[in-house]
Amino acid sequence: KQEVTQIPAALSVPEGENLVLNCSFTDSAIYNLQWFRQDPGKGLTSLLLIQSSQREQTSGRLNASLDKSSGRSTLYIAASQPGDSATYLCAVRLLKAAGNKLTFGGGTRVLVKP
Amino acid sequence: DGGITQSPKYLFRKEGQNVTLSCEQNLNHDAMYWYRQDPGQGLRLIYYSQIVNDFQKGDIAEGYSVSREKKESFPLTVTSAQKNPTAFYLCASNDRGAGLEAFFGQGTRLTVV
């Protein structure tokens, strides 16, 4: 059974500092990995999607890396801003997942202080 | 704008009552999913459907039912058999192409009163 872990559960940084968010998974036979952002009381917004054949994906200040062999992905957010305060979730889709379902980590709650 | 619309945003249920949560998408996606989110826990899969008129149980289907009569719509009914229905419910969809990227609606918060 795939298990996805995100550590730490919460993180507080001063504005301008780079954010490093970690995601680990137990089964390396993945199809892809997706990072999401969730604001309080809202749905999930897709940030980056990394296919199993890729090592990283970039979008603006966001960069996500994937190391399947070690079962890890890292989301980097450069020059953090107060607007980056949210919960960040990673989710993994296994190669043979029934219904192509996603398995989610518990999330990392980020606070960027002005 | 393409997207997923969930309604209502807030829903209150009395003991012993069935309630239905709506999920509509105009992304032309084949697959749709219902997840439940509880504080301190990750999202858990309730039901999913990969094609019209077909759906499968997820990890926590007891006390829930769904239908998929149209490609655009995947309503979730929370029945009286669900003992702890208070939670945040999220609907998602993905296409078979585009790397199976998942998109989510804005959620429905269900509270038992």
mmCIF file of C-alpha atoms in Angstrom:
data_model
loop_
_atom_site.group_PDB
_atom_site.id
_atom_site.type_symbol
_atom_site.label_atom_id
_atom_site.label_comp_id
_atom_site.label_asym_id
_atom_site.label_seq_id
_atom_site.Cartn_x
_atom_site.Cartn_y
_atom_site.Cartn_z
ATOM 1 C CA LYS A 1 0.000 0.000 0.000
ATOM 2 C CA GLN A 2 1.359 3.406 -1.024
ATOM 3 C CA GLU A 3 1.987 5.792 1.857
ATOM 4 C CA VAL A 4 2.802 9.456 1.351
ATOM 5 C CA THR A 5 4.394 11.553 4.087
ATOM 6 C CA GLN A 6 5.002 15.261 4.304
ATOM 7 C CA ILE A 7 7.356 16.607 6.938
ATOM 8 C CA PRO A 8 7.197 19.071 8.600
ATOM 9 C CA ALA A 9 3.464 19.440 9.177
ATOM 10 C CA ALA A 10 3.894 23.189 9.635
ATOM 11 C CA LEU A 11 6.521 25.732 8.693
ATOM 12 C CA SER A 12 6.975 29.432 9.427
ATOM 13 C CA VAL A 13 9.487 31.618 7.560
ATOM 14 C CA PRO A 14 10.170 35.341 7.158
ATOM 15 C CA GLU A 15 9.273 36.949 3.869
ATOM 16 C CA GLY A 16 11.981 36.598 1.230
ATOM 17 C CA GLU A 17 13.327 33.310 2.488
ATOM 18 C CA ASN A 18 13.249 30.272 0.186
ATOM 19 C CA LEU A 19 10.780 27.522 1.077
ATOM 20 C CA VAL A 20 11.670 23.833 0.893
ATOM 21 C CA LEU A 21 8.794 21.370 1.247
ATOM 22 C CA ASN A 22 9.344 17.626 1.382
ATOM 23 C CA CYS A 23 7.242 14.690 0.233
ATOM 24 C CA SER A 24 8.202 11.029 0.573
ATOM 25 C CA PHE A 25 6.450 7.919 -0.739
ATOM 26 C CA THR A 26 6.949 4.225 -0.103
ATOM 27 C CA ASP A 27 6.228 2.668 -3.531
ATOM 28 C CA SER A 28 8.485 3.928 -6.308
ATOM 29 C CA ALA A 29 6.345 2.441 -9.119
ATOM 30 C CA ILE A 30 4.602 5.742 -9.711
ATOM 31 C CA TYR A 31 2.942 7.193 -12.812
ATOM 32 C CA ASN A 32 3.238 10.796 -11.683
ATOM 33 C CA LEU A 33 3.346 13.123 -8.688
ATOM 34 C CA GLN A 34 1.349 16.313 -8.301
ATOM 35 C CA TRP A 35 1.791 19.287 -5.948
ATOM 36 C CA PHE A 36 -1.244 21.286 -4.850
ATOM 37 C CA ARG A 37 -1.930 24.414 -2.858
ATOM 38 C CA GLN A 38 -4.958 24.717 -0.563
ATOM 39 C CA ASP A 39 -6.127 27.949 1.045
ATOM 40 C CA PRO A 40 -8.326 27.704 4.185
ATOM 41 C CA GLY A 41 -11.824 26.502 3.355
ATOM 42 C CA LYS A 42 -11.031 26.215 -0.351
ATOM 43 C CA GLY A 43 -10.402 23.504 -2.897
ATOM 44 C CA LEU A 44 -7.041 22.331 -4.217
ATOM 45 C CA THR A 45 -5.162 24.268 -6.881
ATOM 46 C CA SER A 46 -2.733 22.305 -9.019
ATOM 47 C CA LEU A 47 0.781 23.767 -8.908
ATOM 48 C CA LEU A 48 3.035 21.285 -10.686
ATOM 49 C CA LEU A 49 2.687 17.844 -12.235
ATOM 50 C CA ILE A 50 5.804 15.676 -12.605
ATOM 51 C CA GLN A 51 5.669 12.546 -14.746
ATOM 52 C CA SER A 52 7.672 9.524 -13.610
ATOM 53 C CA SER A 53 10.178 10.023 -16.446
ATOM 54 C CA GLN A 54 10.938 13.610 -15.385
ATOM 55 C CA ARG A 55 13.399 14.818 -12.760
ATOM 56 C CA GLU A 56 11.921 18.266 -12.232
ATOM 57 C CA GLN A 57 9.287 20.784 -13.270
ATOM 58 C CA THR A 58 9.357 24.564 -12.987
ATOM 59 C CA SER A 59 6.717 27.260 -13.008
ATOM 60 C CA GLY A 60 7.726 30.793 -12.084
ATOM 61 C CA ARG A 61 9.115 30.800 -8.543
ATOM 62 C CA LEU A 62 8.166 27.147 -8.071
ATOM 63 C CA ASN A 63 10.404 24.192 -8.788
ATOM 64 C CA ALA A 64 9.614 20.576 -7.978
ATOM 65 C CA SER A 65 12.100 17.720 -8.146
ATOM 66 C CA LEU A 66 11.442 14.000 -8.242
ATOM 67 C CA ASP A 67 13.753 11.159 -7.198
ATOM 68 C CA LYS A 68 11.845 7.926 -7.686
ATOM 69 C CA SER A 69 14.626 5.657 -6.470
ATOM 70 C CA SER A 70 14.678 7.300 -3.058
ATOM 71 C CA GLY A 71 10.914 7.924 -2.995
ATOM 72 C CA ARG A 72 11.189 11.682 -2.607
ATOM 73 C CA SER A 73 9.950 14.900 -4.118
ATOM 74 C CA THR A 74 10.822 18.422 -3.051
ATOM 75 C CA LEU A 75 8.931 21.618 -3.781
ATOM 76 C CA TYR A 76 11.058 24.784 -3.755
ATOM 77 C CA ILE A 77 9.448 28.204 -3.598
ATOM 78 C CA ALA A 78 11.920 31.017 -4.177
ATOM 79 C CA ALA A 79 11.759 34.371 -2.427
ATOM 80 C CA SER A 80 8.635 33.593 -0.410
ATOM 81 C CA GLN A 81 5.838 36.169 -0.073
ATOM 82 C CA PRO A 82 2.995 36.464 2.464
ATOM 83 C CA GLY A 83 0.647 35.391 -0.329
ATOM 84 C CA ASP A 84 2.409 32.010 -0.383
ATOM 85 C CA SER A 85 0.891 31.234 3.029
ATOM 86 C CA ALA A 86 -1.265 28.128 2.523
ATOM 87 C CA THR A 87 -1.224 24.366 2.935
ATOM 88 C CA TYR A 88 0.772 22.473 0.328
ATOM 89 C CA LEU A 89 -0.183 18.897 -0.513
ATOM 90 C CA CYS A 90 1.617 16.316 -2.583
ATOM 91 C CA ALA A 91 -0.163 13.393 -4.188
ATOM 92 C CA VAL A 92 1.167 10.310 -5.943
ATOM 93 C CA ARG A 93 -0.462 8.216 -8.648
ATOM 94 C CA LEU A 94 0.777 4.634 -8.863
ATOM 95 C CA LEU A 95 1.345 2.912 -12.218
ATOM 96 C CA LYS A 96 -1.293 0.327 -11.420
ATOM 97 C CA ALA A 97 -3.606 2.348 -9.209
ATOM 98 C CA ALA A 98 -7.237 1.289 -9.492
ATOM 99 C CA GLY A 99 -9.093 4.110 -11.164
ATOM 100 C CA ASN A 100 -5.857 6.065 -11.504
ATOM 101 C CA LYS A 101 -6.497 7.363 -8.020
ATOM 102 C CA LEU A 102 -4.194 9.721 -6.142
ATOM 103 C CA THR A 103 -2.736 9.013 -2.691
ATOM 104 C CA PHE A 104 -2.237 12.189 -0.670
ATOM 105 C CA GLY A 105 0.187 13.264 2.013
ATOM 106 C CA GLY A 106 -1.090 15.076 5.087
ATOM 107 C CA GLY A 107 0.181 18.443 3.853
ATOM 108 C CA THR A 108 2.550 21.124 5.106
ATOM 109 C CA ARG A 109 0.975 24.306 6.455
ATOM 110 C CA VAL A 110 3.150 27.293 5.527
ATOM 111 C CA LEU A 111 3.113 30.743 7.094
ATOM 112 C CA VAL A 112 5.215 33.493 5.510
ATOM 113 C CA LYS A 113 5.616 36.418 7.912
ATOM 114 C CA PRO A 114 5.906 39.932 6.493
ATOM 115 C CA ASP B 1 -13.877 29.273 -18.116
ATOM 116 C CA GLY B 2 -13.430 25.546 -17.770
ATOM 117 C CA GLY B 3 -13.577 24.057 -14.331
ATOM 118 C CA ILE B 4 -15.344 22.048 -11.678
ATOM 119 C CA THR B 5 -18.316 23.496 -9.816
ATOM 120 C CA GLN B 6 -19.425 22.105 -6.489
ATOM 121 C CA SER B 7 -22.621 23.147 -4.766
ATOM 122 C CA PRO B 8 -23.666 24.084 -2.247
ATOM 123 C CA LYS B 9 -20.628 25.566 -0.522
ATOM 124 C CA TYR B 10 -22.120 24.848 2.926
ATOM 125 C CA LEU B 11 -24.647 22.144 3.777
ATOM 126 C CA PHE B 12 -26.306 21.234 7.044
ATOM 127 C CA ARG B 13 -27.783 17.811 7.640
ATOM 128 C CA LYS B 14 -30.107 16.647 10.371
ATOM 129 C CA GLU B 15 -29.721 13.239 11.944
ATOM 130 C CA GLY B 16 -31.221 10.504 9.776
ATOM 131 C CA GLN B 17 -31.394 12.656 6.664
ATOM 132 C CA ASN B 18 -29.898 11.956 3.250
ATOM 133 C CA VAL B 19 -28.226 14.866 1.452
ATOM 134 C CA THR B 20 -26.809 15.192 -2.052
ATOM 135 C CA LEU B 21 -23.713 17.148 -3.028
ATOM 136 C CA SER B 22 -23.453 18.368 -6.584
ATOM 137 C CA CYS B 23 -20.358 18.236 -8.803
ATOM 138 C CA GLU B 24 -20.381 19.482 -12.397
ATOM 139 C CA GLN B 25 -17.420 19.798 -14.754
ATOM 140 C CA ASN B 26 -17.095 21.363 -18.198
ATOM 141 C CA LEU B 27 -13.566 20.124 -18.856
ATOM 142 C CA ASN B 28 -14.789 17.156 -20.914
ATOM 143 C CA HIS B 29 -12.975 14.824 -18.545
ATOM 144 C CA ASP B 30 -13.823 11.141 -18.461
ATOM 145 C CA ALA B 31 -12.830 10.404 -14.863
ATOM 146 C CA MET B 32 -14.352 11.977 -11.761
ATOM 147 C CA TYR B 33 -13.653 11.445 -8.069
ATOM 148 C CA TRP B 34 -15.042 12.254 -4.628
ATOM 149 C CA TYR B 35 -12.680 12.791 -1.699
ATOM 150 C CA ARG B 36 -13.318 13.507 1.943
ATOM 151 C CA GLN B 37 -11.001 15.760 3.983
ATOM 152 C CA ASP B 38 -10.923 15.775 7.777
ATOM 153 C CA PRO B 39 -8.732 18.004 9.972
ATOM 154 C CA GLY B 40 -5.296 16.505 10.474
ATOM 155 C CA GLN B 41 -5.885 13.804 7.860
ATOM 156 C CA GLY B 42 -5.072 13.553 4.203
ATOM 157 C CA LEU B 43 -7.715 13.320 1.518
ATOM 158 C CA ARG B 44 -9.446 9.943 1.357
ATOM 159 C CA LEU B 45 -11.160 8.557 -1.735
ATOM 160 C CA ILE B 46 -14.895 7.831 -1.439
ATOM 161 C CA TYR B 47 -15.976 6.884 -4.980
ATOM 162 C CA TYR B 48 -14.683 7.292 -8.505
ATOM 163 C CA SER B 49 -16.033 6.950 -12.021
ATOM 164 C CA GLN B 50 -13.979 6.510 -15.160
ATOM 165 C CA ILE B 51 -16.858 6.492 -17.607
ATOM 166 C CA VAL B 52 -20.550 7.283 -17.780
ATOM 167 C CA ASN B 53 -22.822 4.730 -16.102
ATOM 168 C CA ASP B 54 -19.927 3.121 -14.268
ATOM 169 C CA PHE B 55 -18.439 3.862 -10.832
ATOM 170 C CA GLN B 56 -16.336 2.103 -8.234
ATOM 171 C CA LYS B 57 -15.950 2.247 -4.460
ATOM 172 C CA GLY B 58 -12.919 3.962 -3.045
ATOM 173 C CA ASP B 59 -11.335 3.483 0.352
ATOM 174 C CA ILE B 60 -14.214 4.803 2.495
ATOM 175 C CA ALA B 61 -17.434 4.207 0.498
ATOM 176 C CA GLU B 62 -19.643 3.002 3.354
ATOM 177 C CA GLY B 63 -22.584 5.333 3.925
ATOM 178 C CA TYR B 64 -22.213 7.060 0.548
ATOM 179 C CA SER B 65 -23.703 6.556 -2.908
ATOM 180 C CA VAL B 66 -23.096 8.093 -6.332
ATOM 181 C CA SER B 67 -24.436 8.121 -9.876
ATOM 182 C CA ARG B 68 -22.878 8.981 -13.227
ATOM 183 C CA GLU B 69 -25.675 9.442 -15.747
ATOM 184 C CA LYS B 70 -23.916 12.246 -17.616
ATOM 185 C CA LYS B 71 -20.252 12.837 -18.362
ATOM 186 C CA GLU B 72 -20.411 16.292 -16.787
ATOM 187 C CA SER B 73 -22.061 15.324 -13.519
ATOM 188 C CA PHE B 74 -21.107 13.112 -10.565
ATOM 189 C CA PRO B 75 -23.387 13.753 -7.556
ATOM 190 C CA LEU B 76 -22.592 12.276 -4.139
ATOM 191 C CA THR B 77 -25.313 11.298 -1.680
ATOM 192 C CA VAL B 78 -24.422 11.112 1.999
ATOM 193 C CA THR B 79 -26.892 8.670 3.507
ATOM 194 C CA SER B 80 -28.091 8.276 7.079
ATOM 195 C CA ALA B 81 -25.853 5.200 7.283
ATOM 196 C CA GLN B 82 -22.782 7.443 7.327
ATOM 197 C CA LYS B 83 -22.142 7.800 11.064
ATOM 198 C CA ASN B 84 -19.708 10.694 10.973
ATOM 199 C CA PRO B 85 -20.490 12.786 7.894
ATOM 200 C CA THR B 86 -19.196 16.149 9.115
ATOM 201 C CA ALA B 87 -16.262 16.902 6.806
ATOM 202 C CA PHE B 88 -15.075 18.867 3.787
ATOM 203 C CA TYR B 89 -15.951 17.119 0.512
ATOM 204 C CA LEU B 90 -13.923 17.639 -2.646
ATOM 205 C CA CYS B 91 -14.746 16.625 -6.197
ATOM 206 C CA ALA B 92 -11.990 16.119 -8.776
ATOM 207 C CA SER B 93 -11.602 15.113 -12.394
ATOM 208 C CA ASN B 94 -8.877 14.228 -14.847
ATOM 209 C CA ASP B 95 -8.581 13.429 -18.524
ATOM 210 C CA ARG B 96 -6.865 10.347 -19.896
ATOM 211 C CA GLY B 97 -4.446 12.561 -21.773
ATOM 212 C CA ALA B 98 -2.481 15.569 -20.454
ATOM 213 C CA GLY B 99 -0.577 13.301 -18.097
ATOM 214 C CA LEU B 100 -3.659 12.620 -15.964
ATOM 215 C CA GLU B 101 -3.406 15.999 -14.246
ATOM 216 C CA ALA B 102 -6.113 16.251 -11.574
ATOM 217 C CA PHE B 103 -8.304 19.313 -11.078
ATOM 218 C CA PHE B 104 -10.472 20.035 -8.045
ATOM 219 C CA GLY B 105 -13.625 21.941 -7.230
ATOM 220 C CA GLN B 106 -13.947 24.430 -4.378
ATOM 221 C CA GLY B 107 -15.455 21.944 -1.968
ATOM 222 C CA THR B 108 -18.615 21.527 0.099
ATOM 223 C CA ARG B 109 -18.512 21.702 3.875
ATOM 224 C CA LEU B 110 -21.106 19.375 5.383
ATOM 225 C CA THR B 111 -22.106 19.745 9.018
ATOM 226 C CA VAL B 112 -24.478 17.562 11.003
ATOM 227 C CA VAL B 113 -26.799 19.568 13.245
#
